[in-house]
PDB file of C-alpha atoms in Angstrom:
ATOM      1  CA  ALA Q 235    -116.496  10.488 -26.911  1.00 70.00           C
ATOM      2  CA  GLN Q 236    -113.589  10.654 -25.349  1.00 79.00           C
ATOM      3  CA  SER Q 237    -110.873  13.024 -24.542  1.00 87.00           C
ATOM      4  CA  VAL Q 238    -107.468  13.615 -22.982  1.00 92.00           C
ATOM      5  CA  THR Q 239    -105.973  16.116 -20.830  1.00 95.00           C
ATOM      6  CA  GLN Q 240    -102.280  16.634 -20.343  1.00 96.00           C
ATOM      7  CA  LEU Q 241    -102.114  19.158 -18.190  1.00 92.00           C
ATOM      8  CA  GLY Q 242     -98.004  21.254 -18.689  1.00 90.00           C
ATOM      9  CA  SER Q 243     -96.836  21.065 -22.239  1.00 92.00           C
ATOM     10  CA  HIS Q 244     -93.423  21.002 -20.107  1.00 95.00           C
ATOM     11  CA  VAL Q 245     -91.920  19.726 -16.988  1.00 97.00           C
ATOM     12  CA  SER Q 246     -88.615  20.192 -16.075  1.00 97.00           C
ATOM     13  CA  VAL Q 247     -86.777  18.603 -13.011  1.00 97.00           C
ATOM     14  CA  SER Q 248     -83.667  18.279 -11.861  1.00 97.00           C
ATOM     15  CA  GLU Q 249     -82.084  14.557 -11.962  1.00 97.00           C
ATOM     16  CA  GLY Q 250     -82.483  12.460  -9.455  1.00 97.00           C
ATOM     17  CA  ALA Q 251     -85.883  14.258  -8.265  1.00 97.00           C
ATOM     18  CA  LEU Q 252     -89.706  13.114  -8.715  1.00 97.00           C
ATOM     19  CA  VAL Q 253     -91.001  13.182 -12.537  1.00 97.00           C
ATOM     20  CA  LEU Q 254     -95.236  13.951 -12.175  1.00 98.00           C
ATOM     21  CA  LEU Q 255     -96.374  13.871 -15.449  1.00 98.00           C
ATOM     22  CA  ARG Q 256    -100.261  15.007 -15.518  1.00 97.00           C
ATOM     23  CA  CYS Q 257    -102.985  12.576 -16.852  1.00 97.00           C
ATOM     24  CA  ASN Q 258    -106.643  13.094 -17.185  1.00 96.00           C
ATOM     25  CA  TYR Q 259    -109.649  11.361 -19.084  1.00 93.00           C
ATOM     26  CA  SER Q 260    -112.968  11.636 -20.192  1.00 89.00           C
ATOM     27  CA  SER Q 261    -114.550   8.574 -20.917  1.00 79.00           C
ATOM     28  CA  SER Q 262    -118.987   7.343 -21.715  1.00 72.00           C
ATOM     29  CA  VAL Q 263    -117.403   4.146 -20.556  1.00 74.00           C
ATOM     30  CA  PRO Q 264    -115.199   2.254 -19.037  1.00 75.00           C
ATOM     31  CA  PRO Q 265    -111.232   3.400 -20.097  1.00 83.00           C
ATOM     32  CA  TYR Q 266    -108.188   1.918 -21.201  1.00 88.00           C
ATOM     33  CA  LEU Q 267    -104.614   4.065 -20.072  1.00 91.00           C
ATOM     34  CA  PHE Q 268    -101.476   4.330 -22.097  1.00 93.00           C
ATOM     35  CA  TRP Q 269     -98.832   6.191 -21.641  1.00 96.00           C
ATOM     36  CA  TYR Q 270     -96.356   6.974 -24.283  1.00 95.00           C
ATOM     37  CA  VAL Q 271     -93.145   7.643 -24.762  1.00 96.00           C
ATOM     38  CA  GLN Q 272     -91.084   9.135 -27.932  1.00 93.00           C
ATOM     39  CA  TYR Q 273     -87.513  10.188 -28.055  1.00 91.00           C
ATOM     40  CA  PRO Q 274     -86.199  12.152 -30.579  1.00 85.00           C
ATOM     41  CA  ASN Q 275     -86.401  11.596 -33.906  1.00 79.00           C
ATOM     42  CA  GLN Q 276     -88.344   8.055 -33.209  1.00 84.00           C
ATOM     43  CA  GLY Q 277     -91.547   6.587 -32.773  1.00 87.00           C
ATOM     44  CA  LEU Q 278     -93.989   6.656 -29.596  1.00 91.00           C
ATOM     45  CA  GLN Q 279     -93.035   3.429 -27.442  1.00 92.00           C
ATOM     46  CA  LEU Q 280     -95.045   1.690 -24.777  1.00 92.00           C
ATOM     47  CA  LEU Q 281     -94.075   2.970 -20.954  1.00 96.00           C
ATOM     48  CA  LEU Q 282     -97.307   0.643 -19.328  1.00 94.00           C
ATOM     49  CA  LYS Q 283    -101.326   0.600 -19.476  1.00 91.00           C
ATOM     50  CA  TYR Q 284    -104.381  -0.110 -17.266  1.00 90.00           C
ATOM     51  CA  THR Q 285    -106.927  -2.438 -18.472  1.00 82.00           C
ATOM     52  CA  SER Q 286    -108.732  -2.983 -15.557  1.00 77.00           C
ATOM     53  CA  ALA Q 287    -106.878  -4.700 -13.004  1.00 75.00           C
ATOM     54  CA  ALA Q 288    -104.733  -2.956 -10.292  1.00 84.00           C
ATOM     55  CA  THR Q 289    -105.185   0.434 -10.561  1.00 89.00           C
ATOM     56  CA  LEU Q 290    -101.232   0.790 -10.179  1.00 94.00           C
ATOM     57  CA  VAL Q 291     -99.645   0.532 -12.785  1.00 94.00           C
ATOM     58  CA  LYS Q 292     -95.813  -0.288 -13.269  1.00 95.00           C
ATOM     59  CA  GLY Q 293     -94.045   0.327 -16.215  1.00 95.00           C
ATOM     60  CA  ILE Q 294     -90.697   0.339 -17.930  1.00 94.00           C
ATOM     61  CA  ASN Q 295     -87.776   2.562 -16.755  1.00 93.00           C
ATOM     62  CA  GLY Q 296     -88.950   2.932 -13.579  1.00 96.00           C
ATOM     63  CA  PHE Q 297     -92.083   4.780 -14.457  1.00 97.00           C
ATOM     64  CA  GLU Q 298     -95.801   3.433 -12.365  1.00 97.00           C
ATOM     65  CA  ALA Q 299     -98.950   5.078 -12.939  1.00 97.00           C
ATOM     66  CA  GLU Q 300    -101.813   5.114 -11.067  1.00 95.00           C
ATOM     67  CA  PHE Q 301    -105.579   4.466 -11.893  1.00 94.00           C
ATOM     68  CA  LYS Q 302    -108.384   6.924  -9.830  1.00 93.00           C
ATOM     69  CA  LYS Q 303    -111.181   7.348 -11.508  1.00 90.00           C
ATOM     70  CA  SER Q 304    -112.815   9.325  -8.551  1.00 91.00           C
ATOM     71  CA  GLU Q 305    -110.714  11.582 -10.168  1.00 93.00           C
ATOM     72  CA  THR Q 306    -110.326  10.819 -14.155  1.00 93.00           C
ATOM     73  CA  SER Q 307    -106.734  10.318 -13.152  1.00 95.00           C
ATOM     74  CA  PHE Q 308    -103.900   8.692 -14.785  1.00 96.00           C
ATOM     75  CA  HIS Q 309    -100.909  10.647 -13.649  1.00 97.00           C
ATOM     76  CA  LEU Q 310     -97.722   9.228 -14.807  1.00 98.00           C
ATOM     77  CA  THR Q 311     -94.939   9.214 -11.921  1.00 98.00           C
ATOM     78  CA  LYS Q 312     -91.477   7.728 -11.666  1.00 98.00           C
ATOM     79  CA  PRO Q 313     -89.712   8.700  -8.071  1.00 97.00           C
ATOM     80  CA  SER Q 314     -85.820   9.925  -9.658  1.00 97.00           C
ATOM     81  CA  ALA Q 315     -85.871  11.185 -12.423  1.00 97.00           C
ATOM     82  CA  HIS Q 316     -82.494   9.933 -15.210  1.00 96.00           C
ATOM     83  CA  MET Q 317     -80.805  12.176 -17.706  1.00 96.00           C
ATOM     84  CA  SER Q 318     -82.349   9.394 -19.770  1.00 95.00           C
ATOM     85  CA  ASP Q 319     -85.771  10.028 -19.816  1.00 97.00           C
ATOM     86  CA  ALA Q 320     -85.348  13.863 -21.289  1.00 96.00           C
ATOM     87  CA  ALA Q 321     -88.523  12.898 -24.420  1.00 96.00           C
ATOM     88  CA  GLU Q 322     -92.471  13.779 -25.575  1.00 95.00           C
ATOM     89  CA  TYR Q 323     -94.628  11.666 -23.351  1.00 97.00           C
ATOM     90  CA  PHE Q 324     -98.450  11.092 -24.600  1.00 95.00           C
ATOM     91  CA  CYS Q 325    -101.378   9.706 -22.252  1.00 95.00           C
ATOM     92  CA  ALA Q 326    -103.339   8.205 -24.451  1.00 92.00           C
ATOM     93  CA  VAL Q 327    -107.321   6.306 -23.969  1.00 89.00           C
ATOM     94  CA  SER Q 328    -109.198   3.895 -25.918  1.00 82.00           C
ATOM     95  CA  ASP Q 329    -113.091   2.313 -24.369  1.00 65.00           C
ATOM     96  CA  SER Q 330    -114.073  -0.725 -23.845  1.00 52.00           C
ATOM     97  CA  GLY Q 331    -115.802  -0.590 -26.196  1.00 50.00           C
ATOM     98  CA  GLY Q 332    -114.097  -0.960 -29.208  1.00 47.00           C
ATOM     99  CA  GLY Q 333    -110.613  -0.362 -29.991  1.00 45.00           C
ATOM    100  CA  ALA Q 334    -110.326  -0.353 -33.650  1.00 49.00           C
ATOM    101  CA  ASP Q 335    -111.184   3.069 -33.604  1.00 62.00           C
ATOM    102  CA  GLY Q 336    -107.382   3.662 -32.574  1.00 73.00           C
ATOM    103  CA  LEU Q 337    -106.368   5.380 -29.179  1.00 83.00           C
ATOM    104  CA  THR Q 338    -106.820   8.924 -28.189  1.00 86.00           C
ATOM    105  CA  PHE Q 339    -103.903  10.946 -27.373  1.00 90.00           C
ATOM    106  CA  GLY Q 340    -103.052  13.836 -25.489  1.00 92.00           C
ATOM    107  CA  LYS Q 341    -100.456  17.051 -26.732  1.00 92.00           C
ATOM    108  CA  GLY Q 342     -98.432  15.528 -24.927  1.00 94.00           C
ATOM    109  CA  THR Q 343     -95.845  16.352 -22.290  1.00 96.00           C
ATOM    110  CA  HIS Q 344     -91.927  17.150 -23.152  1.00 95.00           C
ATOM    111  CA  LEU Q 345     -90.097  15.963 -20.106  1.00 97.00           C
ATOM    112  CA  ILE Q 346     -87.186  18.432 -19.466  1.00 97.00           C
ATOM    113  CA  ILE Q 347     -83.807  16.864 -17.116  1.00 97.00           C
ATOM    114  CA  GLN Q 348     -81.959  19.482 -15.293  1.00 95.00           C
ATOM    115  CA  PRO Q 349     -78.008  18.371 -14.413  1.00 93.00           C
TER     116      PRO Q 349
ATOM    117  CA  GLU K 237     -88.631  -4.522 -29.830  1.00 55.00           C
ATOM    118  CA  ALA K 238     -92.188  -3.807 -31.909  1.00 61.00           C
ATOM    119  CA  ASP K 239     -90.773  -4.958 -35.911  1.00 89.00           C
ATOM    120  CA  ILE K 240     -92.481  -2.453 -37.923  1.00 94.00           C
ATOM    121  CA  TYR K 241     -90.683  -0.467 -40.377  1.00 95.00           C
ATOM    122  CA  GLN K 242     -91.119   2.357 -41.899  1.00 97.00           C
ATOM    123  CA  THR K 243     -90.511   4.705 -45.394  1.00 96.00           C
ATOM    124  CA  PRO K 244     -88.641   6.985 -46.014  1.00 96.00           C
ATOM    125  CA  ARG K 245     -87.517   8.650 -42.565  1.00 95.00           C
ATOM    126  CA  TYR K 246     -87.654  11.861 -44.101  1.00 96.00           C
ATOM    127  CA  LEU K 247     -89.192  13.233 -47.388  1.00 97.00           C
ATOM    128  CA  VAL K 248     -89.070  17.006 -48.844  1.00 97.00           C
ATOM    129  CA  ILE K 249     -91.197  17.545 -51.557  1.00 96.00           C
ATOM    130  CA  GLY K 250     -92.224  19.364 -54.277  1.00 96.00           C
ATOM    131  CA  THR K 251     -96.186  20.611 -53.993  1.00 97.00           C
ATOM    132  CA  GLY K 252     -97.557  18.321 -57.065  1.00 96.00           C
ATOM    133  CA  LYS K 253     -96.135  15.520 -56.360  1.00 96.00           C
ATOM    134  CA  LYS K 254     -97.590  12.393 -55.669  1.00 96.00           C
ATOM    135  CA  ILE K 255     -96.252  10.539 -52.852  1.00 96.00           C
ATOM    136  CA  THR K 256     -96.643   6.948 -51.314  1.00 97.00           C
ATOM    137  CA  LEU K 257     -95.277   5.848 -46.987  1.00 97.00           C
ATOM    138  CA  GLU K 258     -94.306   2.585 -46.639  1.00 98.00           C
ATOM    139  CA  CYS K 259     -95.169   1.157 -43.462  1.00 98.00           C
ATOM    140  CA  SER K 260     -94.963  -2.558 -43.147  1.00 97.00           C
ATOM    141  CA  GLN K 261     -94.731  -5.417 -39.725  1.00 96.00           C
ATOM    142  CA  THR K 262     -93.349  -8.259 -39.541  1.00 94.00           C
ATOM    143  CA  MET K 263     -95.949  -9.559 -36.108  1.00 91.00           C
ATOM    144  CA  GLY K 264     -98.864 -10.418 -37.908  1.00 90.00           C
ATOM    145  CA  HIS K 265    -100.597  -7.688 -36.319  1.00 91.00           C
ATOM    146  CA  ASP K 266    -104.857  -7.540 -38.334  1.00 89.00           C
ATOM    147  CA  LYS K 267    -104.975  -3.876 -37.668  1.00 90.00           C
ATOM    148  CA  MET K 268    -103.141  -1.046 -38.469  1.00 93.00           C
ATOM    149  CA  TYR K 269    -103.418   2.502 -38.392  1.00 93.00           C
ATOM    150  CA  TRP K 270    -102.273   5.612 -39.455  1.00 95.00           C
ATOM    151  CA  TYR K 271    -101.374   8.983 -37.544  1.00 94.00           C
ATOM    152  CA  GLN K 272    -100.456  12.428 -38.107  1.00 94.00           C
ATOM    153  CA  GLN K 273     -98.208  14.285 -35.629  1.00 91.00           C
ATOM    154  CA  ASP K 274     -97.911  18.039 -36.076  1.00 89.00           C
ATOM    155  CA  PRO K 275     -95.150  20.077 -33.730  1.00 80.00           C
ATOM    156  CA  GLY K 276     -95.834  20.173 -30.290  1.00 75.00           C
ATOM    157  CA  MET K 277     -99.753  18.640 -30.808  1.00 81.00           C
ATOM    158  CA  GLU K 278    -100.995  15.219 -30.828  1.00 83.00           C
ATOM    159  CA  LEU K 279    -101.500  12.577 -32.609  1.00 88.00           C
ATOM    160  CA  HIS K 280    -104.662  11.845 -34.483  1.00 89.00           C
ATOM    161  CA  LEU K 281    -105.954   8.793 -36.643  1.00 89.00           C
ATOM    162  CA  ILE K 282    -106.236   9.640 -40.126  1.00 92.00           C
ATOM    163  CA  HIS K 283    -107.278   5.741 -41.254  1.00 94.00           C
ATOM    164  CA  TYR K 284    -106.711   2.708 -39.789  1.00 91.00           C
ATOM    165  CA  SER K 285    -107.273  -1.043 -41.092  1.00 92.00           C
ATOM    166  CA  TYR K 286    -108.990  -4.188 -39.340  1.00 88.00           C
ATOM    167  CA  GLY K 287    -107.472  -6.883 -41.884  1.00 91.00           C
ATOM    168  CA  VAL K 288    -106.507  -7.062 -45.765  1.00 94.00           C
ATOM    169  CA  ASN K 289    -108.940  -5.824 -47.864  1.00 95.00           C
ATOM    170  CA  SER K 290    -110.098  -3.414 -44.809  1.00 93.00           C
ATOM    171  CA  THR K 291    -109.741   0.794 -45.017  1.00 94.00           C
ATOM    172  CA  GLU K 292    -111.144   3.010 -42.458  1.00 91.00           C
ATOM    173  CA  LYS K 293    -110.688   6.928 -42.243  1.00 89.00           C
ATOM    174  CA  GLY K 294    -110.462   8.121 -39.004  1.00 86.00           C
ATOM    175  CA  ASP K 295    -111.342  10.483 -37.208  1.00 78.00           C
ATOM    176  CA  LEU K 296    -109.254  13.750 -38.420  1.00 80.00           C
ATOM    177  CA  SER K 297    -109.608  13.942 -42.502  1.00 78.00           C
ATOM    178  CA  SER K 298    -107.052  13.603 -44.803  1.00 83.00           C
ATOM    179  CA  GLU K 299    -106.799  13.762 -48.608  1.00 89.00           C
ATOM    180  CA  SER K 300    -105.019  10.386 -48.621  1.00 93.00           C
ATOM    181  CA  THR K 301    -105.714   7.177 -49.285  1.00 94.00           C
ATOM    182  CA  VAL K 302    -104.349   3.830 -48.047  1.00 96.00           C
ATOM    183  CA  SER K 303    -104.845   0.137 -49.372  1.00 96.00           C
ATOM    184  CA  ARG K 304    -104.407  -2.932 -47.792  1.00 97.00           C
ATOM    185  CA  ILE K 305    -104.051  -6.109 -49.920  1.00 97.00           C
ATOM    186  CA  ARG K 306    -101.293  -7.423 -47.787  1.00 96.00           C
ATOM    187  CA  THR K 307    -101.475  -7.957 -43.656  1.00 95.00           C
ATOM    188  CA  GLU K 308     -97.677  -6.612 -43.594  1.00 96.00           C
ATOM    189  CA  HIS K 309     -98.127  -4.037 -45.603  1.00 97.00           C
ATOM    190  CA  PHE K 310    -100.379  -0.493 -45.064  1.00 98.00           C
ATOM    191  CA  PRO K 311     -98.762   2.107 -47.191  1.00 98.00           C
ATOM    192  CA  LEU K 312    -100.202   5.800 -47.119  1.00 97.00           C
ATOM    193  CA  THR K 313    -101.102   7.888 -50.698  1.00 96.00           C
ATOM    194  CA  LEU K 314    -100.923  11.394 -51.755  1.00 94.00           C
ATOM    195  CA  GLU K 315    -101.915  12.014 -55.001  1.00 94.00           C
ATOM    196  CA  SER K 316    -101.181  15.540 -54.985  1.00 94.00           C
ATOM    197  CA  ALA K 317     -98.699  16.511 -52.064  1.00 94.00           C
ATOM    198  CA  ARG K 318     -99.902  20.409 -51.334  1.00 95.00           C
ATOM    199  CA  PRO K 319     -98.225  22.431 -48.508  1.00 95.00           C
ATOM    200  CA  SER K 320    -100.387  21.515 -45.884  1.00 93.00           C
ATOM    201  CA  HIS K 321     -99.783  17.827 -45.697  1.00 94.00           C
ATOM    202  CA  THR K 322     -96.354  19.024 -44.314  1.00 95.00           C
ATOM    203  CA  SER K 323     -96.365  16.557 -40.395  1.00 95.00           C
ATOM    204  CA  GLN K 324     -95.322  13.598 -39.431  1.00 94.00           C
ATOM    205  CA  TYR K 325     -96.861  10.499 -40.806  1.00 96.00           C
ATOM    206  CA  LEU K 326     -97.382   7.269 -37.417  1.00 95.00           C
ATOM    207  CA  CYS K 327     -98.232   3.883 -38.487  1.00 96.00           C
ATOM    208  CA  ALA K 328     -98.499   1.937 -35.999  1.00 94.00           C
ATOM    209  CA  SER K 329    -100.566  -2.215 -35.296  1.00 93.00           C
ATOM    210  CA  SER K 330    -102.217  -4.099 -33.067  1.00 89.00           C
ATOM    211  CA  ASP K 331    -103.211  -7.340 -32.464  1.00 79.00           C
ATOM    212  CA  ARG K 332    -106.798  -8.476 -32.382  1.00 63.00           C
ATOM    213  CA  ASP K 333    -107.072  -8.932 -28.781  1.00 56.00           C
ATOM    214  CA  GLY K 334    -110.993  -9.143 -28.171  1.00 45.00           C
ATOM    215  CA  ARG K 335    -110.766  -5.038 -27.960  1.00 54.00           C
ATOM    216  CA  ARG K 336    -109.365  -5.535 -24.692  1.00 61.00           C
ATOM    217  CA  GLY K 337    -106.876  -3.059 -24.981  1.00 68.00           C
ATOM    218  CA  GLU K 338    -104.676  -4.230 -27.138  1.00 78.00           C
ATOM    219  CA  THR K 339    -101.316  -2.481 -27.323  1.00 84.00           C
ATOM    220  CA  GLN K 340    -100.555  -0.308 -30.600  1.00 88.00           C
ATOM    221  CA  TYR K 341     -97.348  -0.387 -32.017  1.00 90.00           C
ATOM    222  CA  PHE K 342     -95.653   2.015 -33.350  1.00 93.00           C
ATOM    223  CA  GLY K 343     -93.411   3.072 -36.245  1.00 95.00           C
ATOM    224  CA  PRO K 344     -89.930   5.224 -36.167  1.00 93.00           C
ATOM    225  CA  GLY K 345     -92.626   7.982 -38.349  1.00 94.00           C
ATOM    226  CA  THR K 346     -91.770   9.790 -41.920  1.00 96.00           C
ATOM    227  CA  ARG K 347     -90.961  13.673 -41.384  1.00 95.00           C
ATOM    228  CA  LEU K 348     -92.754  15.323 -44.773  1.00 96.00           C
ATOM    229  CA  LEU K 349     -91.913  18.493 -45.832  1.00 96.00           C
ATOM    230  CA  VAL K 350     -94.631  19.452 -48.745  1.00 96.00           C
ATOM    231  CA  LEU K 351     -92.544  22.936 -50.247  1.00 96.00           C
TER     232      LEU K 351
END
């Protein structure tokens, strides 16, 4: 069984500051890892994904994440926060054995940007 | 931008009514999914489909049913709505990418309120 833990249901940063959203996973097989963003009243949009290639993954809107197997982590970062980054962020995992079972999501982190 | 659509976006209905939530995608994807998302909580997979005439139950038990008569269409039905069904329902689709971490594309969701 696989699981995802996102530390901090709410994260608040100042505009221009570093954004760090934490994600730890548990999987019995090599995982595929995803970060999705959800803006109010919208569906989920893929930010980036890790599929066993480069451990540092760059995504849209200036976000990136690093896969660290030893720490079972896939934290999301952005060097400089923008007001438009305010949204809900979900980390998700699917195992390499089969994609048909869908994704396992974390509970989400609400990112608040202070002006 | 993904071409996956859900209707209605918002639905308020009385207990005991039959409802169908529509989901359509124009990308020709074989796999489709339904997730349930309660406020402040993670998404839970309730149904998925490999293709036409294929339907499977997900991780979270649900009283809803689905059908897949056409590739592009994956409706979800509740025969008798109850207040416990109040939630947001998200539809997604993905390519058959050999189970190699394929991306799931999400619709905007349907917010259901059962009185």
